[in-house]
Structure formats: C-alpha cells, structure tokens
CSV table of C-alpha atoms and ligand atoms in Angstrom, one decimal:
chain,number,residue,atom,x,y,z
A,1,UNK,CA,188.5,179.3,67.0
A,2,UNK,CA,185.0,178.7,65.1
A,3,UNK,CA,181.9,178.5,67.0
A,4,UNK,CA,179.6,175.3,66.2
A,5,UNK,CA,176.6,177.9,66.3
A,6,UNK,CA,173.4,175.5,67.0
A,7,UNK,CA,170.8,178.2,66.7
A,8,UNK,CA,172.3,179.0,63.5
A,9,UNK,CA,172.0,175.2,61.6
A,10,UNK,CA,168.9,174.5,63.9
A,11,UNK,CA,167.2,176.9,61.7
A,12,UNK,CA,169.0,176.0,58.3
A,13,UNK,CA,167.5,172.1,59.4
A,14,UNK,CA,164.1,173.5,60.2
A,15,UNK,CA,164.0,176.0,57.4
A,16,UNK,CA,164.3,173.1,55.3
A,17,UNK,CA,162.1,170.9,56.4
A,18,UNK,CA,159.6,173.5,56.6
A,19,UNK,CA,160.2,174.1,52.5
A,20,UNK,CA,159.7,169.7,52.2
A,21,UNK,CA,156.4,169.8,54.7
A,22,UNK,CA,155.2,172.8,52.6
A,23,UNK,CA,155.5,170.8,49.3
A,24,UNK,CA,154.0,167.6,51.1
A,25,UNK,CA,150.9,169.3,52.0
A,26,UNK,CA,150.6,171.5,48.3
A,27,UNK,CA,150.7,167.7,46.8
A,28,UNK,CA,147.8,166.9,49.2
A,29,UNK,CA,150.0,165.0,51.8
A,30,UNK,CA,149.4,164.8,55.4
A,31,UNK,CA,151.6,167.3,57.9
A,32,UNK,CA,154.0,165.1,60.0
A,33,UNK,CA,152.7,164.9,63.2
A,34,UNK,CA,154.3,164.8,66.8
A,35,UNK,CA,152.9,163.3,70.1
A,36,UNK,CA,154.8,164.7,73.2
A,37,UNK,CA,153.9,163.7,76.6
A,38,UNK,CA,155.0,165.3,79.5
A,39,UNK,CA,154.5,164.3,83.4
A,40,UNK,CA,154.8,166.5,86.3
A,41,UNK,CA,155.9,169.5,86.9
A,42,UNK,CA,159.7,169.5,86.3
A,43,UNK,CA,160.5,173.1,84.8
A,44,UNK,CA,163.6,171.8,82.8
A,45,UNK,CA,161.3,169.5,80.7
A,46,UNK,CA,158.6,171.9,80.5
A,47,UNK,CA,161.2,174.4,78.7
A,48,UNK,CA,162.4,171.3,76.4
A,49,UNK,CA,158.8,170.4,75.6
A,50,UNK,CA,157.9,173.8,75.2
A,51,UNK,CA,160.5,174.3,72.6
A,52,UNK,CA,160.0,171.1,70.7
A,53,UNK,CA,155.9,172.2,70.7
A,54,UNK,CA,156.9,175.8,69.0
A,55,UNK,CA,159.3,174.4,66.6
A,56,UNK,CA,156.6,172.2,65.3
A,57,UNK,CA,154.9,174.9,64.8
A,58,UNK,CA,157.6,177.0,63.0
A,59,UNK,CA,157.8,174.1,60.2
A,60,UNK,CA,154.5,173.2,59.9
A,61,UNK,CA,154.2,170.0,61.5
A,62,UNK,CA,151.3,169.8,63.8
A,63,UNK,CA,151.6,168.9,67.5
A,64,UNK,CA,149.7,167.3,70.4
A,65,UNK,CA,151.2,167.7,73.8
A,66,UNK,CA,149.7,165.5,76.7
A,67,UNK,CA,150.2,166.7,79.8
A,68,UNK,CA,149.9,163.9,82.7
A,69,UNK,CA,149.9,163.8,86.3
A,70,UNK,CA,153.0,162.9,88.3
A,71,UNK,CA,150.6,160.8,90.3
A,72,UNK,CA,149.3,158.3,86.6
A,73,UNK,CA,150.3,154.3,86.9
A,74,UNK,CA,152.8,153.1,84.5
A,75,UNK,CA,149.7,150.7,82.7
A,76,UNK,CA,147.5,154.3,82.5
A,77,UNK,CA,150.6,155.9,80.7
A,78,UNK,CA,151.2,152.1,78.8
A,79,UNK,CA,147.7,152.5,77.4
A,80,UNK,CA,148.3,156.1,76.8
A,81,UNK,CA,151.3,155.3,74.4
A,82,UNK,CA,149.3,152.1,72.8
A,83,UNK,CA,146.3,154.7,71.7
A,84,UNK,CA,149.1,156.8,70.2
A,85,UNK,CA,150.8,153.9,68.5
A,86,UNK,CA,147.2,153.2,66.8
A,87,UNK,CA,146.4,156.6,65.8
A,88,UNK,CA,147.3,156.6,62.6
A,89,UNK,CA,147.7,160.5,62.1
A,90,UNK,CA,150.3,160.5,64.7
A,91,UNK,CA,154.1,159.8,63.6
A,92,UNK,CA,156.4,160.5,66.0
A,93,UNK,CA,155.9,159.9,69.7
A,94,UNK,CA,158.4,161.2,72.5
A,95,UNK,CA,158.0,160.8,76.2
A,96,UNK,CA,159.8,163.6,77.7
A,97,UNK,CA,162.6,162.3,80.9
A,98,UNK,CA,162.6,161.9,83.2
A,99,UNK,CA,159.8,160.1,84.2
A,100,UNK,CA,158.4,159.5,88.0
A,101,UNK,CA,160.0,156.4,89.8
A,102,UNK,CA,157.6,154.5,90.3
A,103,UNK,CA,157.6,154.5,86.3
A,104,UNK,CA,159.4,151.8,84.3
A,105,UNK,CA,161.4,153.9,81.6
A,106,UNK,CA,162.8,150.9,79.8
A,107,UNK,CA,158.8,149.5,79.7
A,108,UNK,CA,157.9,153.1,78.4
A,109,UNK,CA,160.6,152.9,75.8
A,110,UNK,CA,160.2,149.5,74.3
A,111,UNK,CA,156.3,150.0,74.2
A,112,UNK,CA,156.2,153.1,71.7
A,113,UNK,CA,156.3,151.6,68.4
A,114,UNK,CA,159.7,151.2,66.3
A,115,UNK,CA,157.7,153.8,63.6
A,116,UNK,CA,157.1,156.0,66.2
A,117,UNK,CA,160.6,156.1,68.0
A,118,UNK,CA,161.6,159.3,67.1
A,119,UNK,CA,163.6,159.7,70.2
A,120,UNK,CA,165.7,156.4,68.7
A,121,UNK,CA,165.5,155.1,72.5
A,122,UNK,CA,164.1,151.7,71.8
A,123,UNK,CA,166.5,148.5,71.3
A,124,UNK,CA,165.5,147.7,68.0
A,125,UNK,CA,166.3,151.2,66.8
A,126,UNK,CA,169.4,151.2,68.8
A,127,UNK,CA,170.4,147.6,67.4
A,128,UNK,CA,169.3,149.1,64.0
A,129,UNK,CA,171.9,152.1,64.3
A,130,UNK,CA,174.8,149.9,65.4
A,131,UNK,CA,174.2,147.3,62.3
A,132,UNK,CA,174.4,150.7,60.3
A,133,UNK,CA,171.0,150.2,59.1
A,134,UNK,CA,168.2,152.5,58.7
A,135,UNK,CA,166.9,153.7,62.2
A,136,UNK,CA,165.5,156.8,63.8
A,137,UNK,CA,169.2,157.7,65.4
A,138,UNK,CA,169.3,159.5,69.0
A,139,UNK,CA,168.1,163.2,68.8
A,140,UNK,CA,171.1,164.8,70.5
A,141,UNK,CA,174.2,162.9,69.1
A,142,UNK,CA,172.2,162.7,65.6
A,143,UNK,CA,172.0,166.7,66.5
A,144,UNK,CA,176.1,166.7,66.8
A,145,UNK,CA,176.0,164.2,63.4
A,146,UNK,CA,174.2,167.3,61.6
A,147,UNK,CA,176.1,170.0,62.9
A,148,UNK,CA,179.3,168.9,62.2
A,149,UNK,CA,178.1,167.8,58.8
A,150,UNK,CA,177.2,171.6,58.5
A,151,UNK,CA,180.8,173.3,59.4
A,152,UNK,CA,182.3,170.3,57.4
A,153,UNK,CA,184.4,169.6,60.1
A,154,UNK,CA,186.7,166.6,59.2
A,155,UNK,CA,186.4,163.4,61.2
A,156,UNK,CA,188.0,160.6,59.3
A,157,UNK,CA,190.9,159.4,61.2
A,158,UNK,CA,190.2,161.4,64.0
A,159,UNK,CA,190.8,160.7,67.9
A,160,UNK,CA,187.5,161.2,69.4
A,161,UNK,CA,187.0,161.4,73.2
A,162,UNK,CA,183.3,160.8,74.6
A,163,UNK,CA,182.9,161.6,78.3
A,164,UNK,CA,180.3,159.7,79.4
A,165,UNK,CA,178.4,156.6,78.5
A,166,UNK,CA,174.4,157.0,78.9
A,167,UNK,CA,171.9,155.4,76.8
A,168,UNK,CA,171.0,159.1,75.5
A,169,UNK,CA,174.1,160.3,74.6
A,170,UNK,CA,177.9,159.0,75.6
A,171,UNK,CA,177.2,155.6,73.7
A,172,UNK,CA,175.0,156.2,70.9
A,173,UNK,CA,177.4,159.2,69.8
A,174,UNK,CA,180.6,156.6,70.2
A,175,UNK,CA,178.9,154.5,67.9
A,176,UNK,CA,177.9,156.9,65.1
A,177,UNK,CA,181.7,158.1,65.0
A,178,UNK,CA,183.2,155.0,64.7
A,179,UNK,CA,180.6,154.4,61.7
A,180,UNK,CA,182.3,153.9,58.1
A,181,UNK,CA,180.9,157.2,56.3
A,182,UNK,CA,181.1,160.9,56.9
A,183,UNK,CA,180.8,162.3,59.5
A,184,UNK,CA,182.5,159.4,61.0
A,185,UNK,CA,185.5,157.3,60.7
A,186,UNK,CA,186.7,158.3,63.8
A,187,UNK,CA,189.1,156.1,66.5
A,188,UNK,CA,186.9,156.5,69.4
A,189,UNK,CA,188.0,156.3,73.4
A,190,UNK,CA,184.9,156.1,75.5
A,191,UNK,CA,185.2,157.6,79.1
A,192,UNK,CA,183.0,157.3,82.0
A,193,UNK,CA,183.4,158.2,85.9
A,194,UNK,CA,186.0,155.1,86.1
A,195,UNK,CA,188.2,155.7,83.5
A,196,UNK,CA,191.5,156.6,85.8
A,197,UNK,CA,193.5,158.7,83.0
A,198,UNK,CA,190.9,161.2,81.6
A,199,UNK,CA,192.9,163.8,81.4
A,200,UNK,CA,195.7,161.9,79.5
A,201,UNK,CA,193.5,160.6,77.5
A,202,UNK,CA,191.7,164.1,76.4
A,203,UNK,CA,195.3,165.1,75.8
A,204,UNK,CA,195.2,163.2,72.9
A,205,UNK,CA,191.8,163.7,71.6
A,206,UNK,CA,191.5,165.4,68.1
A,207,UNK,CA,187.3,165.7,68.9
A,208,UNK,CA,185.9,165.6,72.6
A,209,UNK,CA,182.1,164.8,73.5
A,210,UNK,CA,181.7,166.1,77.1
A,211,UNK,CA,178.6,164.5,77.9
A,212,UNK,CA,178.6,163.9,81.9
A,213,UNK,CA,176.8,166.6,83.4
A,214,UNK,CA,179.5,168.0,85.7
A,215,UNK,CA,179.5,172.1,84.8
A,216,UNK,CA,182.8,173.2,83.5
A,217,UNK,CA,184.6,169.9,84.0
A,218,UNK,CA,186.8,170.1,80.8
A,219,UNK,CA,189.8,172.5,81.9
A,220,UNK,CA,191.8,174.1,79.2
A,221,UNK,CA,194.7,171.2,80.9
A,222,UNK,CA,192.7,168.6,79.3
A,223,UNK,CA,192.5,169.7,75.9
A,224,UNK,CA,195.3,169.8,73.0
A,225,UNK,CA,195.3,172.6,70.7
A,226,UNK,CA,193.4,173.0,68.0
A,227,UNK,CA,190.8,170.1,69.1
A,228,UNK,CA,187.3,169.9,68.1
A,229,UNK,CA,184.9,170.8,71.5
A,230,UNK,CA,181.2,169.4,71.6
A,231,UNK,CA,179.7,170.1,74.7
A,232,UNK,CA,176.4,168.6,75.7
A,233,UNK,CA,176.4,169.6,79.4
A,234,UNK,CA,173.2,170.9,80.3
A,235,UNK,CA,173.1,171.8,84.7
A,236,UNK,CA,171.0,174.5,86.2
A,237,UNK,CA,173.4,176.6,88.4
A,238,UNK,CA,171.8,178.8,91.0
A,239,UNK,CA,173.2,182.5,90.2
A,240,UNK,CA,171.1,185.0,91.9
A,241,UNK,CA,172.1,187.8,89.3
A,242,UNK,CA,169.5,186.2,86.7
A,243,UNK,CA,165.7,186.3,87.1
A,244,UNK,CA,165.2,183.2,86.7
A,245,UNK,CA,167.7,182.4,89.4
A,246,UNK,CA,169.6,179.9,87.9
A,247,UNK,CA,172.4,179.8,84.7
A,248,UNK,CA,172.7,177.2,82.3
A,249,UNK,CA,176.2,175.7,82.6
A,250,UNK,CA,178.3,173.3,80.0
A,251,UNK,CA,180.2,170.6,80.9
A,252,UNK,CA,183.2,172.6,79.5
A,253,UNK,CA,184.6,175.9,80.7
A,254,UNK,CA,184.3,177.5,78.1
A,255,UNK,CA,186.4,181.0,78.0
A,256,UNK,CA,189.6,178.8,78.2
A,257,UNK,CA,189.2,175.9,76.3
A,258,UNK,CA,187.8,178.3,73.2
A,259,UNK,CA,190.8,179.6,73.3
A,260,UNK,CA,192.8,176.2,72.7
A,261,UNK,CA,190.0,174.5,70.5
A,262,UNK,CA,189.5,175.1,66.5
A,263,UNK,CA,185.8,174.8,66.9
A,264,UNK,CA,183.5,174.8,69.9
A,265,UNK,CA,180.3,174.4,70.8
A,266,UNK,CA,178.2,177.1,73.2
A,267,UNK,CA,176.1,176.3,75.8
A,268,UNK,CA,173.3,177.6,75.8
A,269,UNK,CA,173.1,177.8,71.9
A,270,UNK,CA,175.1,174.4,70.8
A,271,UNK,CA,174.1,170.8,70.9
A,272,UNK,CA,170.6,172.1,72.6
A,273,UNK,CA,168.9,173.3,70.0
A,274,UNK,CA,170.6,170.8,67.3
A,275,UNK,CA,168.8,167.8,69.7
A,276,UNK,CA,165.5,169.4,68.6
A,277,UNK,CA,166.2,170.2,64.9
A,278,UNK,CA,167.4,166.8,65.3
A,279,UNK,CA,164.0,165.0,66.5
A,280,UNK,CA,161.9,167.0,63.6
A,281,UNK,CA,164.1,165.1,61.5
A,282,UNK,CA,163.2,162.2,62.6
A,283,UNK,CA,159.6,163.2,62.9
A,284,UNK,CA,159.4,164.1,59.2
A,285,UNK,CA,161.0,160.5,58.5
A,286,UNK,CA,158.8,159.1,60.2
A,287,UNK,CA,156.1,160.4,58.1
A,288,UNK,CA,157.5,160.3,55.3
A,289,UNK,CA,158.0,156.5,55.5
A,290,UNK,CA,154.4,155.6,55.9
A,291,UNK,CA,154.1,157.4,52.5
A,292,UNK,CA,155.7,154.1,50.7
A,293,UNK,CA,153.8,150.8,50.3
B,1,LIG,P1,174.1,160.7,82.6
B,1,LIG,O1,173.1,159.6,82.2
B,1,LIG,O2,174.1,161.2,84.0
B,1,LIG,O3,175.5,160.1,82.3
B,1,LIG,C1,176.7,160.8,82.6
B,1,LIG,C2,177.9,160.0,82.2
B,1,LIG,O4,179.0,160.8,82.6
B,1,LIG,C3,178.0,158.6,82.9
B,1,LIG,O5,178.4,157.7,81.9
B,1,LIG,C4,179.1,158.8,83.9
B,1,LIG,O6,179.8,157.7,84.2
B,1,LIG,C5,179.9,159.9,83.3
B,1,LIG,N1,180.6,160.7,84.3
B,1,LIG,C6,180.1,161.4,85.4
B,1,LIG,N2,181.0,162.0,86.1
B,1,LIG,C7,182.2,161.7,85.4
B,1,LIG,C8,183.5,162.1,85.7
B,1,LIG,N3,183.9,162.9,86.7
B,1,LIG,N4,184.5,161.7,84.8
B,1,LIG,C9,184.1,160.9,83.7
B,1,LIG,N5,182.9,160.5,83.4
B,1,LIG,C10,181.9,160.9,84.3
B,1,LIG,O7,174.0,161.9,81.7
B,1,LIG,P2,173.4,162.2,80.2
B,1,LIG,O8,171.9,162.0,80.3
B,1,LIG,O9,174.2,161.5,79.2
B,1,LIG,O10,173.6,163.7,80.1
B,1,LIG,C11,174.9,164.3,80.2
B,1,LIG,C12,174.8,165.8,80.2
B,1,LIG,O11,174.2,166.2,78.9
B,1,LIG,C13,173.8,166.4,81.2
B,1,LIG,O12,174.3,167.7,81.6
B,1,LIG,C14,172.5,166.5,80.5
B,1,LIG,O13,171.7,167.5,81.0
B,1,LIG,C15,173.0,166.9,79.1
B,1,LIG,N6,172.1,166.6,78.0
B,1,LIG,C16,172.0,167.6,77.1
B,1,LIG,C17,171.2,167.4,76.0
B,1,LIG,C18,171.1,168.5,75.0
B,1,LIG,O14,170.1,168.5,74.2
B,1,LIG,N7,172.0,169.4,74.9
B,1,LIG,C19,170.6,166.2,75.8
B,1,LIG,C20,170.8,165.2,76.7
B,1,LIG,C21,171.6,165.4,77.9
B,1,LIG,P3,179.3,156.3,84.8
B,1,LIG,O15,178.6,155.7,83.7
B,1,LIG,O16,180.4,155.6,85.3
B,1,LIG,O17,178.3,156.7,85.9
C-alpha cells in the first residue's frame, strides 16, 4: 500500500506556484488575488477559510476575506459579489458553503462572474468542463485530478466507482475520469444513496471515490485488492479524548481497506488539503488569463 499524501503534493503545487507568482511580480505583474467571503459562524468553514487565507499567503498571492453576518439578505450579499466582479484587482472569488437558508446558493453561484469562478460552481464553467473545454474545474475533484497526476497512478481503462453524486464533488469528478486524456480514461459507475448493489459494484472497482459523507462507510468487504482509495469524507465525530472534542472521520475505514488497497488516501491529510492547492490553481489562472488581450 502507497499513501496518496495530500500535504505532501499540496506543497509541491503551492511551492510552484509560489516560484511562477514570484516571477510574475519580478516582471512587474500584479499578484493573483483571492476574494473569500464567509457568513456566520460555522467553525468547519472558518477552519477551511482560514486555511485557504494562509495558503495565499504562503505563495504570495494576496487575500481579502469578508466576513458577513448570518443575518445579510441575499440582494446585500448579490451586491457584495457584483462589487467584487468589478474590482478589477480581484481574480478569484469563492463564497464559502454553506450558506444561510434563507440564501439562494444557485443565485450566489451563477452571479460571480465566469472569470472569477474559481470554485468551478457556475453552469457555464460546469458546461465548459463537460465539453472538455477550458474551465476553472471543481477545487476538490480537480484536487484528486492533481494528485493522482503526481503518484502517476494509471487510470486508462480503469473501473472507477464514485459514491455520491453532488454538484461539488460525486459528478464533476465522474466526469473528469471518463475525460479522453490522462488522468482519465476511465469506465465510470456513479453511485448514490439508491443504487441497490454498492457493494457489488465496489467489488469490481479498480479506483473508488467515496464522496457521501457517511464516516467509515467503505468496509474492507467492499473493496477488491489492490484498488485505488480516494476518500473525500470529511464528518466531525464527537470524541471526548481530543481538545477540540470532535475527530475528523473519512468516509472510508481506513486501517482495513489500506491494507487491501495499492494506494490510499488519509483523512485528515488527503483530498483536504489537495481541494485547496487545487483553488490556488485556479486562482493563479485566473489571473493569469486577464494577462492576454
Ligand atoms: P452531499 O452533497 O451530501 O452528497 C452526498 C452524496 O452521497 C449524495 O449523492 C448521496 O446520494 C450519496 N450518499 C449518501 N449516503 C449514501 C449511501 N449510504 N450509499 C450511497 N450513496 C450515498 O455531500 P458532498 O458535498 O458531496 O460531500 C461528501 C463528503 O465529502 C462530505 O463528508 C463532505 O464533508 C466531504 N467533502 C470534502 C471536501 C474536501 O476538501 N476533502 C470537499 C467537499 C466535500 P443522493 O444523491 O441519493 O442523496
């Protein structure tokens, strides 16, 4: 077994595009510039914005982060996100979920600018990934794109399993591996919460995506040896034994299905920290495509 090590080509990605953001700012360029904006209180998305502020940091880029009251309207935060798509400095603007209910999410998403998308949420950038054209691509299944690119883990020809279908994850990521290039190629088997046969189906799986958000769902039962593990589970488990009083859990028990798998993801320490190496990508994209006539 191999780990996928996220913290390790998180910081191979950002060590890079620190060197680029250097170079653009020696030749008199503008540093790429990220807008985050954050609502409430929730302490999951404070840690996630926190950590997408410092990495901005690390590489150079500079950062605003707008903290809003749970209580804004949706046309206050509308107007927010039309001052940001204006402000020409800004290149990358992300809107961290989820949002209060009385929020539209889908209005929030299809009114930050295409330019701007670096979270790849808005229909035209989705629409743009599935025609295989240029498009800021989802942050966390770009993330698993890059790290498997990294361990040069072979994909063409592959049985690949997603678990789970969201917007965010399950069906963007089903998409990118059934894409005609590397890393791609793959025969892909979506699965959601009414697919009758999972486990048969996982059986057969030479790459599985758990992306549902049930902690240690995928039993070492469900997996054939030697697969390929990705797990993008991210749940908050009250354990009293840790300060903070919770543990992070996967969607994959881990111990056991390691011991099956030829590579595996971590959780904490896997697809988490790839989804933000991911988005400064895209954020450096993004600015470097206003560079060009
Ligand atoms: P989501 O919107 O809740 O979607 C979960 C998906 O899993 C749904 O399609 C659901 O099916 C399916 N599902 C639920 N229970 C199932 C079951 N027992 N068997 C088969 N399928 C089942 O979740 P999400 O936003 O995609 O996130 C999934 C997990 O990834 C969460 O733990 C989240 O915290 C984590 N996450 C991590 C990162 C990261 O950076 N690492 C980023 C995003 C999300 P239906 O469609 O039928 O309801």
């Amino acid at each position: 077994m191999k780990l996928l090590d996220g913290k390790i080509v998180s910081q191979a990605v950002k060590d890079q595009l620190k060197t680029k953001t250097d170079a653009r700012i020696a030749e008199g360029k503008k540093a790429p510039h990220l807008a985050a904006i954050l609502i409430g209180n929730n302490g999951a998305s404070e840690t996630y914005v926190a950590s997408k502020v410092k990495s901005c940091a690390e590489i150079g880029f500079k950062s605003t982060l707008l903290r809003l009251e749970e209580t804004i309207t949706e046309q206050e935060l509308l107007s927010k996100l039309n001052e940001l798509n204006e402000d020409a400095d800004i290149d990358g603007i992300l809107v961290q979920l989820p949002l209060p209910k009385h929020i539209s999410e889908q209005k929030v998403i299809e009114t930050i600018y295409v330019s701007k998308d670096v979270d790849g949420f808005h229909p035209e950038s989705v629409g743009r990934m599935v025609q295989g054209l240029p498009a800021f691509y989802p942050a966390t299944p770009y993330g698993i794109l890059l790290m498997l690119e990294h361990y040069q883990v072979e994909t063409k020809g592959k049985h690949a399993v997603v678990i789970g279908r969201s917007n965010i994850v399950g069906r963007p990521i089903s998409i990118m591996l059934s894409k005609n290039e590397y890393p791609g190629n793959c025969t892909v088997t979506v699965c959601h919460s009414h697919t009758p046969n999972l486990k048969e189906i996982c059986l057969q799986a030479d790459i599985i995506i758990a992306a549902l958000g049930r902690p240690e769902f995928l039993k070492a039962d469900m997996v054939k040896e030697g697969a390929v593990i990705v797990d993008v589970g991210i749940t908050r488990v009250e354990d009293a034994s840790k300060k903070s009083g919770f543990a992070i859990k996967g969607d994959v028990a881990f111990d056991e299905v390691a011991a099956k798998s030829s590579f595996i993801t971590p959780v904490p320490g896997g697809v988490g920290p790839m989804t933000i190496a991911a988005l400064m990508m895209n954020t450096f994209k993004a600015c470097e495509a206003k560079d060009r006539p």
